[in-house]
Structures are given as structure tokens and as C-alpha cells.
XYZ file of C-alpha atoms in Angstrom:
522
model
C 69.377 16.467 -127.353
C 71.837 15.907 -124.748
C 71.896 12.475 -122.980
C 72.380 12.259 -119.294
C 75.537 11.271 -118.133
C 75.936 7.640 -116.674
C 76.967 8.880 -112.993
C 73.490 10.835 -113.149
C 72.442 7.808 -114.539
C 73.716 5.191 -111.976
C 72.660 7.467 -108.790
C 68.957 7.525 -109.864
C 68.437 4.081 -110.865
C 70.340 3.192 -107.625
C 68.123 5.720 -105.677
C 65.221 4.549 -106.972
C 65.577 0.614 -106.834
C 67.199 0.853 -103.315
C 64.351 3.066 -102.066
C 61.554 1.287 -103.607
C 62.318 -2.249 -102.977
C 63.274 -1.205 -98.885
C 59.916 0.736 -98.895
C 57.746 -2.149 -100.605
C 59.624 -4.814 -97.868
C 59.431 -2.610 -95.000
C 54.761 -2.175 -96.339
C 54.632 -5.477 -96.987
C 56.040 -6.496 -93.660
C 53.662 -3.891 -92.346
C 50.639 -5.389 -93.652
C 51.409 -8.571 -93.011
C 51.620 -8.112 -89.508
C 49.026 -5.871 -89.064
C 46.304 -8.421 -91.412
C 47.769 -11.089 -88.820
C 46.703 -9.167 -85.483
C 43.411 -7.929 -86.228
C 42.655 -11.646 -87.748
C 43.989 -13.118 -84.315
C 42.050 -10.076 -82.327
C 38.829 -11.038 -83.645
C 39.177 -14.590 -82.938
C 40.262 -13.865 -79.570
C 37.099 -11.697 -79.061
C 34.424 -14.357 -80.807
C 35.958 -17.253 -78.396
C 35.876 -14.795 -75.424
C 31.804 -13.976 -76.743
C 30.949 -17.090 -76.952
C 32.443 -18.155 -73.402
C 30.823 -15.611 -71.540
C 27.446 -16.400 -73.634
C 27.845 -19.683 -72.530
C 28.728 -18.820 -68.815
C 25.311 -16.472 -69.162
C 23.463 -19.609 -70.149
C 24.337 -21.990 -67.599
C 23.858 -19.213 -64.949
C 19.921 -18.574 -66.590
C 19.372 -22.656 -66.100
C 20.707 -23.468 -62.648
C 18.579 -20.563 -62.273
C 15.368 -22.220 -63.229
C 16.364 -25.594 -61.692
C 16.632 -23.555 -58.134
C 13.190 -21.658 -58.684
C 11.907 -25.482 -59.692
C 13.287 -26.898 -57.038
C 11.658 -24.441 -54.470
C 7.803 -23.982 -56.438
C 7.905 -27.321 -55.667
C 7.589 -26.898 -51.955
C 5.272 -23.719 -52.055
C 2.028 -25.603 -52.618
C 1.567 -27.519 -48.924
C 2.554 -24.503 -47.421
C 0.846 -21.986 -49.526
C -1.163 -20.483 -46.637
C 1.126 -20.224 -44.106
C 2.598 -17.108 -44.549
C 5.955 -17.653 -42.292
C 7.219 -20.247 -44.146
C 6.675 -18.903 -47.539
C 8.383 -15.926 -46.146
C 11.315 -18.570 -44.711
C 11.524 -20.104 -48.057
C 11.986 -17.330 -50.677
C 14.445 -15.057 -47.999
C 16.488 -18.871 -48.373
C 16.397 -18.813 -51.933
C 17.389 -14.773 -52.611
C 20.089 -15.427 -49.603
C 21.508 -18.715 -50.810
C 23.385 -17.598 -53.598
C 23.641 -14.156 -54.128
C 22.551 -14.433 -57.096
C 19.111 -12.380 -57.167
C 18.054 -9.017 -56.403
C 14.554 -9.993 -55.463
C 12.350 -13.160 -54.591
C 8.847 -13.284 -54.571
C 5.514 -15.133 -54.339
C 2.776 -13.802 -56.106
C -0.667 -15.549 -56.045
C -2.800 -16.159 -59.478
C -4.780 -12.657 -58.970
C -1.740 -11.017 -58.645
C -1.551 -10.371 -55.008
C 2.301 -10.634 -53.677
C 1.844 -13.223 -50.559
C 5.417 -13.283 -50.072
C 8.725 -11.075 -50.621
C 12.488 -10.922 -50.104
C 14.335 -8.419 -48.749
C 10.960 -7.204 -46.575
C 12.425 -3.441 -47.333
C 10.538 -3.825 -50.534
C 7.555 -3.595 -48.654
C 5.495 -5.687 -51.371
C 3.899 -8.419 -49.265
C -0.033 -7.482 -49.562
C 0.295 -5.556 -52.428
C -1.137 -6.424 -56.210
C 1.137 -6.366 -59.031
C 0.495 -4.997 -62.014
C 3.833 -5.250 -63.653
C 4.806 -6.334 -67.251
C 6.585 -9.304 -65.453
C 3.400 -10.436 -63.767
C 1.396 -10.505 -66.735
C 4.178 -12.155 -68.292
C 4.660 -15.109 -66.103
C 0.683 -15.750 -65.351
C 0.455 -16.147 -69.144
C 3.087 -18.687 -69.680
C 2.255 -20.569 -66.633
C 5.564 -22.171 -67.006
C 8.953 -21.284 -66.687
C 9.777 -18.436 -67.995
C 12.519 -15.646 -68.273
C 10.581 -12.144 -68.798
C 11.617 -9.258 -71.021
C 13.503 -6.226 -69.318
C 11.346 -3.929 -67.595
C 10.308 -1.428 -65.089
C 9.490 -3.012 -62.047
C 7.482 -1.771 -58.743
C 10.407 0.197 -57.156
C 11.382 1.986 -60.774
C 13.696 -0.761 -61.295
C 14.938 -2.317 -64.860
C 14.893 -5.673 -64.142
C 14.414 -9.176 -65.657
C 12.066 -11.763 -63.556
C 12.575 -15.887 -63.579
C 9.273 -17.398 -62.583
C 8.150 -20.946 -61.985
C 4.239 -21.715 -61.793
C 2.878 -23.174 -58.734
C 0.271 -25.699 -58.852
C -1.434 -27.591 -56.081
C -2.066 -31.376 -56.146
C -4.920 -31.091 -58.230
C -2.884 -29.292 -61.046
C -4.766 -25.842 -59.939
C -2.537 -23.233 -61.133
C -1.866 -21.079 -57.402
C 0.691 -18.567 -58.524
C 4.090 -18.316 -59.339
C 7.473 -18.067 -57.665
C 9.633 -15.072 -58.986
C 13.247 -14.182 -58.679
C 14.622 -10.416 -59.903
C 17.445 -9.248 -61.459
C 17.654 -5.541 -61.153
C 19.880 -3.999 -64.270
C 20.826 -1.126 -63.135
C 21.971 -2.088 -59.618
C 24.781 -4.878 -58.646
C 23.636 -8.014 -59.959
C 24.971 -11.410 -60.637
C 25.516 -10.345 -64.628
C 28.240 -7.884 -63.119
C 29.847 -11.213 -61.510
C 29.591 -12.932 -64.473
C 30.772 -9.748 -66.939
C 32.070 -7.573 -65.169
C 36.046 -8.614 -64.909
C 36.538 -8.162 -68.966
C 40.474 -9.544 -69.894
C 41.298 -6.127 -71.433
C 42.450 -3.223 -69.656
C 43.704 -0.789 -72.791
C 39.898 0.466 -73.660
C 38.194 -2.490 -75.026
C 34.652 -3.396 -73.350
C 32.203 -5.491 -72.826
C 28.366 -5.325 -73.234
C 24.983 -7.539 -73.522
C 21.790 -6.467 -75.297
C 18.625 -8.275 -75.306
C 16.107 -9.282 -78.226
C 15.250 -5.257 -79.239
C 18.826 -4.356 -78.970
C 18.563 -2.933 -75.687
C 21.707 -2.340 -73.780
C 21.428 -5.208 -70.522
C 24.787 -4.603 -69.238
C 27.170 -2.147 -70.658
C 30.720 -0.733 -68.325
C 29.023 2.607 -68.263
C 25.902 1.901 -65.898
C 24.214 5.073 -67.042
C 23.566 3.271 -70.500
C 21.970 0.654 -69.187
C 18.179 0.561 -70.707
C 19.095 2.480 -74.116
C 18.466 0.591 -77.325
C 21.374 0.226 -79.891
C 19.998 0.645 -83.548
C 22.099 0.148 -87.084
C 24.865 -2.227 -85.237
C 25.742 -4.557 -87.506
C 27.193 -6.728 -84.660
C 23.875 -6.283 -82.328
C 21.740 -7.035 -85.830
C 23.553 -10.325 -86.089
C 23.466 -11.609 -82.515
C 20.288 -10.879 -81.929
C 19.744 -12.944 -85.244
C 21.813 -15.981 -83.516
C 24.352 -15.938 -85.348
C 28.138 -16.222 -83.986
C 31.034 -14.067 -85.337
C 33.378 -11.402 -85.491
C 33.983 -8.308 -87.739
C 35.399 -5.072 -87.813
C 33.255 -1.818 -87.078
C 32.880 1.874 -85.598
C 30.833 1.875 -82.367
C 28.538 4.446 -81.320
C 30.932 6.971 -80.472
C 33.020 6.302 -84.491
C 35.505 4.234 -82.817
C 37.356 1.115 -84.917
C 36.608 -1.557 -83.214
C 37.329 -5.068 -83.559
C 34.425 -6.969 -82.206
C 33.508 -10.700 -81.697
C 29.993 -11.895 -80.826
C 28.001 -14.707 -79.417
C 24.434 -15.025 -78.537
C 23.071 -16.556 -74.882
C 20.369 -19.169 -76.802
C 18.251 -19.717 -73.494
C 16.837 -16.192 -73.845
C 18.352 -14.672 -76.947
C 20.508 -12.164 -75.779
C 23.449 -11.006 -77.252
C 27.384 -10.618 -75.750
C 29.311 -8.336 -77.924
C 33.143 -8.018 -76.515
C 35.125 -5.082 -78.477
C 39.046 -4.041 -78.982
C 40.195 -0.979 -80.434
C 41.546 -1.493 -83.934
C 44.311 1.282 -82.770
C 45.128 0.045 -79.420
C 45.933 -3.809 -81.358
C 48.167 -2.491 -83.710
C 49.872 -0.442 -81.398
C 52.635 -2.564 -80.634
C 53.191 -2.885 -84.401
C 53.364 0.146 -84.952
C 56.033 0.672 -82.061
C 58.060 -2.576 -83.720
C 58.125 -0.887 -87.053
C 59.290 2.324 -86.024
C 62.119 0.738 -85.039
C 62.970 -1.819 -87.873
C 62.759 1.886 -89.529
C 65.494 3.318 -87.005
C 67.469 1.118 -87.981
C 67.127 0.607 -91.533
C 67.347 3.837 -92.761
C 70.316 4.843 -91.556
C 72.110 2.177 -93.467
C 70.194 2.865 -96.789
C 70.834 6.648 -96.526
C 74.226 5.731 -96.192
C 74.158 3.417 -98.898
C 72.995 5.765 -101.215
C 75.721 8.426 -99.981
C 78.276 5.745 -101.001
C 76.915 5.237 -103.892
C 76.885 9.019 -104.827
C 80.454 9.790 -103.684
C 81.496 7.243 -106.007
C 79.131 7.819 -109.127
C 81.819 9.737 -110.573
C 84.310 7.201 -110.602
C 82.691 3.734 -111.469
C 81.504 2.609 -114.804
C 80.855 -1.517 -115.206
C 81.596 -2.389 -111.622
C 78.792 -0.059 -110.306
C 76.708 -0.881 -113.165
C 76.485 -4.181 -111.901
C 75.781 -3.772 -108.106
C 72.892 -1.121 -109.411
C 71.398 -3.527 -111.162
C 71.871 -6.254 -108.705
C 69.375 -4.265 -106.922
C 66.269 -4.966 -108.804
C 66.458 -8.442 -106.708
C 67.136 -6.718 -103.153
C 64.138 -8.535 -101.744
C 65.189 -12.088 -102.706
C 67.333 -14.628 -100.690
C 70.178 -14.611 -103.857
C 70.502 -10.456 -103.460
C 73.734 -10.904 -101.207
C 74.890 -14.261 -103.918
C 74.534 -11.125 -106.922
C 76.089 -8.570 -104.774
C 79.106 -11.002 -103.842
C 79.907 -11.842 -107.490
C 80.359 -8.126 -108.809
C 84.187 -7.733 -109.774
C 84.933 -5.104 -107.659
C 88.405 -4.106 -108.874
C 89.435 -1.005 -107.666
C 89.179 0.540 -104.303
C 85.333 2.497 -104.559
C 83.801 -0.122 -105.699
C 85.138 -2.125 -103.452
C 83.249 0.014 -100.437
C 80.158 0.282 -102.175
C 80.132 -3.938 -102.556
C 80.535 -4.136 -98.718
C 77.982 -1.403 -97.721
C 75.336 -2.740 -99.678
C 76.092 -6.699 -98.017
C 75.814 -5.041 -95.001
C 72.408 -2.961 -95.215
C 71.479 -6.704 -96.936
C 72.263 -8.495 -93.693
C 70.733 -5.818 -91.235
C 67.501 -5.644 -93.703
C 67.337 -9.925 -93.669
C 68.099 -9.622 -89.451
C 65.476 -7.008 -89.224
C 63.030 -9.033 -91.200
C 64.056 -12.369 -89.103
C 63.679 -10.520 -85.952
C 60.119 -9.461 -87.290
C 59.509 -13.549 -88.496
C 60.553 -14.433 -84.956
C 57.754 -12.925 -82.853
C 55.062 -13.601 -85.499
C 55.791 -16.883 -84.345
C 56.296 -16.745 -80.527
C 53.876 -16.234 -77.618
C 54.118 -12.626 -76.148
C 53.461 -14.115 -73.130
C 55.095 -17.547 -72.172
C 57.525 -17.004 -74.920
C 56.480 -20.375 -76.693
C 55.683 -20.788 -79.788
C 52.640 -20.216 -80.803
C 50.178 -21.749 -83.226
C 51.216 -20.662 -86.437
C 54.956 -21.590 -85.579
C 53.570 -25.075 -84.679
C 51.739 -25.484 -87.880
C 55.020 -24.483 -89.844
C 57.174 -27.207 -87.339
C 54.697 -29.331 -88.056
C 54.027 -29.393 -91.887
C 58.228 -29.664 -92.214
C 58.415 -32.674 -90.076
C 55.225 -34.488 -92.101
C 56.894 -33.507 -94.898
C 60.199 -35.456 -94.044
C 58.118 -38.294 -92.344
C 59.680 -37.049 -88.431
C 58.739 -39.006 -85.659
C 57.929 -37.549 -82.777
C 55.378 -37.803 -79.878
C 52.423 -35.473 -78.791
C 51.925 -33.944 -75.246
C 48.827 -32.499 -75.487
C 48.527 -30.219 -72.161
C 45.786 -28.316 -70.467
C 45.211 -26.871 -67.607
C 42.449 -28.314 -64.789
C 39.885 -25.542 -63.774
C 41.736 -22.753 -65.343
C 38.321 -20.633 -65.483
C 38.169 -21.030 -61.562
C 41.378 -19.281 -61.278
C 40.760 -16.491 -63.499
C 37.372 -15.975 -62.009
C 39.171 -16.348 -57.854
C 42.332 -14.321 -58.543
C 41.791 -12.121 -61.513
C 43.401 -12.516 -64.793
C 46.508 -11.342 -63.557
C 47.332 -14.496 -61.350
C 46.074 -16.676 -64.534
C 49.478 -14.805 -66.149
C 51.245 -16.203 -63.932
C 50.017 -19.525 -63.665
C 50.626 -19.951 -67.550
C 54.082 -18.677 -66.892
C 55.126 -20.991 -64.527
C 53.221 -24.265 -66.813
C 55.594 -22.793 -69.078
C 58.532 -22.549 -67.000
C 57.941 -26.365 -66.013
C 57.894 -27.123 -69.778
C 61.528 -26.023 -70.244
C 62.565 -27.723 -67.300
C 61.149 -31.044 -68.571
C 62.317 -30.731 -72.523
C 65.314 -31.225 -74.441
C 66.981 -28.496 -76.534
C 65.655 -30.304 -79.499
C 61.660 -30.416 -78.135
C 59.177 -27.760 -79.455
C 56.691 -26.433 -76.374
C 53.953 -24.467 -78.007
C 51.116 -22.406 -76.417
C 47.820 -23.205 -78.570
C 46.046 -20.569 -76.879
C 43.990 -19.876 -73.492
C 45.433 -22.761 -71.327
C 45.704 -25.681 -73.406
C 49.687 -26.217 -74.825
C 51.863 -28.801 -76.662
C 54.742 -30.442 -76.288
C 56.284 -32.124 -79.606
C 59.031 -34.419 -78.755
C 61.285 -35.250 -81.923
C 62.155 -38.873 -82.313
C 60.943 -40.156 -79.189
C 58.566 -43.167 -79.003
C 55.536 -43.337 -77.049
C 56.438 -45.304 -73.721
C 59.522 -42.598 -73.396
C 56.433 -39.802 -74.347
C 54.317 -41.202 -71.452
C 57.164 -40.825 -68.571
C 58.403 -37.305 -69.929
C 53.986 -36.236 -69.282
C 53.946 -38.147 -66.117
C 57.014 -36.325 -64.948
C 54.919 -33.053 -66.218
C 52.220 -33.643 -64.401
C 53.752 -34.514 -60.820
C 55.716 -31.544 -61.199
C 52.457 -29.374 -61.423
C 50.719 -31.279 -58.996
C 54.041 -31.119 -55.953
C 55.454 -27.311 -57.392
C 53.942 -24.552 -55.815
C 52.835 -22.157 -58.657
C 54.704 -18.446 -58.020
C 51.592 -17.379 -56.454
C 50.665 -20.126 -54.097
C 47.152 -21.128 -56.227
C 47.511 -24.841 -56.323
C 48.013 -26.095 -60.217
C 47.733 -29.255 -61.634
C 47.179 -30.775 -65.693
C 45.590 -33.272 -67.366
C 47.940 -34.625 -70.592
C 46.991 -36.617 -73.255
C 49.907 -38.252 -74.955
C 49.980 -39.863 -78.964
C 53.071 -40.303 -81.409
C 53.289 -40.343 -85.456
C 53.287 -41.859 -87.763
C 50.879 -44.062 -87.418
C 49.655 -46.157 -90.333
C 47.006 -44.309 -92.393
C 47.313 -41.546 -90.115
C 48.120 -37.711 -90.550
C 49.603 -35.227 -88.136
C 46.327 -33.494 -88.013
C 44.278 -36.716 -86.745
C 47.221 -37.530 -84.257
C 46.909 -34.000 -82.732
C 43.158 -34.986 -82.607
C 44.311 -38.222 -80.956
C 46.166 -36.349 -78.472
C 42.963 -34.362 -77.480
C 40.917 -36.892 -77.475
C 43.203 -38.489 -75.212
C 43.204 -34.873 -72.841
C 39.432 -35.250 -72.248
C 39.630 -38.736 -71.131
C 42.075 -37.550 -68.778
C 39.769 -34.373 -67.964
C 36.576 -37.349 -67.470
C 38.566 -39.336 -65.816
C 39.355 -36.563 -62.698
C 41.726 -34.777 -64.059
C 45.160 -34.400 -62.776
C 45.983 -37.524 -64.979
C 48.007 -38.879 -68.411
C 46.085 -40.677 -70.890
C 47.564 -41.869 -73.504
C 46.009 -42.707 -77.411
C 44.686 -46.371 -77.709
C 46.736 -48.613 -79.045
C 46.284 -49.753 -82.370
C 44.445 -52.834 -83.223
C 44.842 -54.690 -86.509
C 42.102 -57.756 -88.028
C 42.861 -60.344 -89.266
């Protein structure tokens, strides 16, 4: 049986090594990446859930305490039809924030309403929301339904009693669904603009607020996401939406009355810009290995020993002692020669390629700081050889109110120039890192604490006396600690440092706080 000739021999284990190894880096770089942004894309979506949840929440009780605060002046005046009037057109008119404000009396007749165009003053109500409230006769937050005028609303009532503890009534306040309302205020400016969404559902799964208004009022079954908030529970996880979309969704429930916020990403949309960075690792890559491989044809014929040896040496192309193996082949006549330095060089634009990818895994896309998992790796080296350094830990004052005044847009740019201020500030040899949101760190290498302390106070009277590239006045609140300290490790001193950041946010802000010193007994 004839035996194939070692050229033959040489090309095909060199064809298949080279290939196999470049493909397995190139899908293993691929997955890691992609594993990495979905991960980071549903954490991003739970925090954002749970935020707006928690926005929801506080909205629903400074609700009630306003509706408390005015039932309470309804009784002395409740037959004087003027001033109930005066009262509830003061509380719909005050903030905005309902649709509707009534005063219904306990057999259901409505003695008072705001805007008068409802025409409901003298009338009975019937509704779901009246029969509601005058069974709890206490505050409440009603179910969604149809109200008088055909509209989906929700109603917060407070009972009105007299002196004697008679129960009178009950003032209500509506929140029509379907129409402007003060969820759409609260909602409606969602961080993405690439196709991900928002949307609320209440205790039956029934859509509250959705970016598609005509949806408003359906009820979402066999959602694994709706099944769990509605359940209470917190999270994130991967699905296909109504329409068989991959979504990456994060969810929180509003506790106060048990809805549900659901915020979504498309899976393809998130990996897009991976997709876009590996195309063009690939442009570049695969040129050099098809031109590798050429090489190592046109020279097949030629090369016994010497070639055997840089073939082999590519079993280990995707360890750091690949270019070491390649560098030690005796290449002793001209071809082999070539071959040697076209393989160290698709070796060092594979390893650059790779780097390049390591590099933004570990930067923010937006500041261009490093981000948390480039911290934790800066970090676990330096605890490793017992660095000293100080913490900054840096946040921004009333962030929120800036997103929620100028859009999300201007917050860009206010992280940008906290950023910019950073660099100004550091040495070469300081690490600024972006945690995430608007809280950052600044990790100063061998500087003690005192030193620490003036390089934050410097910080923050730059923030407070630099106008911010917009004009939106910016200021920060730092908390400053250093390591080691005795028993202590890096992880408690970063929770030293934030520690030290909310004393400086309870303190009024704009302010450095520094750890407590340490105190010994004897």
C-alpha cells in the first residue's frame, strides 16, 4: 500500500493544526465575549427594573400621604360644596400628577369633581373603584378598570370620617392608562434607543403601561418574566417576547401594589458590536494564516526536519511559549528560514488581535475607564503583592435629577467630563475606574491617606467651580480609605470607602469623608 509522501504529509498536518487551533481561539474568544455581554446586559436591565420599581413606589406613597393630607380637611367642610370643589381642583392641579380627583359620599353620590368637564358632580357611581374603596374604608390603591368616561384607570382613595369616626365618603384621585399620565413621566424616557422597551403589568398580568399605547389593557399569559414578578420575585433571564424576539430581560416588582416592571434588550442588538469586532479580528487574521499556509505549501517540497519541527510546534499555537518553540527551530537553509518568520509574525498579529480584544473587555465604552472587571484584576494583583494604595470612592450628587431634567444624553456627558476631571487630577501610575451608573474609583498606588484626602478635595472643588460641557451644575461626594490595614482585606476597605461616600452623601453632599481612624485597646 503506498504511503503518503512527507510533503503531503507536512501540508495537512500544518493545514489542519494551523486552522484548527486559529478557529478554536478566534470561538473561544467569541464566546467569551459574547457570555460576558449578555451576563452584563441582564444586570444592567434587573438594576434598571428595580430602580424604576422603586421610583413607581415612592410615587404610589407620596401619593397616599397627599390624598391623607387633604381627607383630612374634607370633613368640616363636607357640606359646602365650593370648597370641596376648591380643594380637590388644588389637589389634581398641584402636581400634575392625576388624571382625576374626586369626592364621593358613602352612598355613592359624587359631591365633588376635578376637571368639571367630567361632568360627574351629582351623579352616583357605580364603578368597580367605588365599590372598591367603600369596602376597604382605608387607603387603598384599586385594581385597573373601566371607569365612568370608558377610561382604564387605577383610583387612590382615602376614607373620610367625621369627628365622631362616621365613615362620610372617600376622597379619590385617577390615573387614566390609556391617556398621559404620571406613569409615562415616570417610564416613559427608557435609556435604550436600539429597540429595547419598557413595560408594567399588574397582579393578572395585565399590560399597565407598555411603548405601544394600543396594548395597554391586554393580559400577558405564559411569560416567564411576568409569572415571576408578579410572584415578587427580582431577576433577570433570557427569553422570546410575544412577537419570538430574544430578549434579554431584567425584572423588579413595585411591592406597594404588586405590579411588575419588566425592562427588555434584544439579545441581537447586544451582541452586535461583537459581532462587528470579530469580523474584523477575522479581516485581519486570515489573511496572514492563508498566507501562512501558502508558505508552507511552496516549501513542502523542499523541507524535511526543519519543517517538521515548526509543524509540530503548532500543536501549542494557542499558548504564550508558541513564538519560544517557533524561535528555536534550526532553520538552516533559506525556505525554512521564511516559513520561521511568517509563522512569528501571524503569532504576534494573532496575540495583538487577542490583546486588543482583552483591552476593551476591560475598559468603559463610554468614559474610557476601566471598568469593573479590570478593577477586580488591578486589584487582586496588588493584594496579592501587599500594594499600598488609597481609595477614592466617587459618586455623583443627584445624578437621577439630571437624567430625569436633561435626558440621558446630557447624563453622557456629565460622566464624561467627571471623567475628564479624573485624568486631570491622577498620575500616570493611578487607576480611575467607572463601577457603573455614576459611582467611580480612583486607586492611588503608594500614596498614604492624608496625601489621598487632598488629591479628593482637589476632585471635588474642581466639580463644584468647573462648568460641566453642558452648563448643568455638577458636584461629588468622595469617600476616601487606604490599605492595608491590619486585619483588613481590599474588599472591606472598598466597603470602607463607601461607607465613607454615604456619610458624605448624609452629611449634604458635595463633601470628602474620609474612613475612621483606627482605634486600638489596650
Amino acid at each position: 500500500m503506498p504511503r503518503i509522501d512527507l510533503r503531503r504529509l507536512i501540508l495537512l498536518l500544518s493545514l489542519a493544526v494551523v486552522t484548527l487551533t486559529a478557529g478554536n481561539l478566534f470561538f473561544a474568544s467569541y464566546q467569551t465575549q459574547r457570555n460576558f455581554l449578555m451576563a452584563q446586559t441582564l444586570e444592567a436591565n434587573r438594576i434598571y427594573a428595580v430602580k424604576l420599581a422603586s421610583s413607581t413606589d415612592d410615587f404610589f406613597k407620596s401619593s397616599q400621604q397627599q390624598l391623607a393630607f387633604s381627607a383630612n380637611l374634607l370633613a368640616p367642610i363636607w357640606d359646602q360644596p365650593e370648597q370641596l370643589w376648591q380643594e380637590v381642583h388644588r389637589l389634581r392641579r398641584q402636581t400634575n400628577s392625576f388624571n382625576s380627583v374626586i369626592v364621593i359620599r358613602a352612598d355613592g353620590k359624587i359631591i365633588a369633581s376635578s376637571p368639571l368637564s367630567m361632568n360627574l358632580t351629582g351623579t352616583f357611581s357605580n364603578s368597580e373603584g367605588y365599590h372598591q374603596a367603600s369596602k376597604a374604608r382605608q387607603p387603598f390603591i384599586s385594581s385597573p378598570y373601566v371607569g365612568a368616561n370608558n377610561h382604564l384607570m387605577i383610583q387612590i382613595t382615602h376614607p373620610v370620617f367625621d369627628d365622631h369616626g362616621n365613615y362620610l365618603g372617600y376622597l379619590g384621585a385617577g390615573i387614566y392608562l390609556n391617556e398621559p399620565n404620571i406613569l409615562h413621566s415616570l417610564l416613559g424616557e427608557h435609556y435604550y434607543r436600539d429597540g429595547s422597551y419598557l413595560y408594567v403589568v399588574d397582579t393578572k398580568g395585565q399590560l399597565i403601561y407598555h411603548q405601544d399605547p394600543t396594548r395597554i389593557g391586554d393580559v400577558i399569559k405564559g411569560n416567564p418574566a411576568i409569572d415571576a414578578v408578579i410572584a415578587g420575585e427580582t431577576g433577570s433571564l433570557r427569553l422570546h417576547n410575544s412577537k419570538g424576539i430574544d430578549m434579554l430581560t431584567g425584572y423588579a416588582p413595585v411591592n406597594r401594589i404588586g405590579w411588575g416592571v419588566i425592562s427588555q434588550r434584544p439579545t441581537d442588538i447586544t451582541l452586535e458590536g461583537l459581532q462587528r469586532l470579530m469580523l474584523e479580528v477575522a479581516g485581519y487574521a486570515v489573511p496572514l494564516l492563508l498566507l501562512s499556509l501558502l508558505g508552507i505549501w511552496w516549501i513542502s517540497t523542499l523541507i524535511t526536519r526543519p519543517l517538521w519541527q515548526l509543524a509540530n510546534s503548532t500543536q501549542h499555537w494557542g499558548s504564550s511559549s508558541a513564538a519560544q518553540s517557533v524561535s528555536k527551530v534550526r532553520a538552516w537553509y533559506y525556505e525554512a528560514a521564511q516559513l520561521k518568520f511568517a509563522m512569528q509574525k501571524a503569532l504576534m498579529s494573532l496575540h495583538q488581535q487577542l490583546g486588543r480584544l482583552n483591552l476593551e473587555n476591560v475598559t468603559d465604552s463610554l468614559t474610557g475607564l476601566t471598568n469593573r472587571r479590570g478593577m477586580q484584576l488591578i486589584l487582586k494583583d496588588w493584594e496579592s503583592h501587599r500594594q499600598q494604595f488609597s481609595v477614592l470612592a466617587v459618586d455623583i450628587d443627584h445624578f437621577k435629577q439630571v437624567n430625569d431634567s436633561y435626558g440621558h444624553s446630557a447624563g453622557d456627558l456629565v460622566l464624561q467630563h467627571v471623567a475628564q476631571q479624573m485624568r486631570r487630577l491622577s498620575r500616570e501610575s493611578d487607576v480611575l475606574c467607572r463601577q457603573g451608573g455614576e459611582e467611580f474609583l480612583m486607586l492611588l498606588p503608594a500614596t498614604p491617606l492624608n496625601q489621598a484626602l487632598q488629591v479628593a478635595e482637589r476632585l471635588r472643588g474642581a466639580m463644584a467651580y468647573t462648568e460641566s460641557p453642558n452648563g448643568i451644575p455638577v458636584t461629588v461626594s468622595v469617600g476616601v480609605t487606604d490599605w492595608p490595614r491590619e486585619g483588613e482585606t481590599v474588599a472591606q476597605a472598598l466597603k470602607e470607602a463607601d461607607l465613607a461616600l454615604y456619610r458624605a452623601k448624609g452629611k449634604g453632599r458635595n463633601r470628602v469623608e474620609p474612613v475612621p481612624p483606627t482605634t486600638t485597646t489596650g
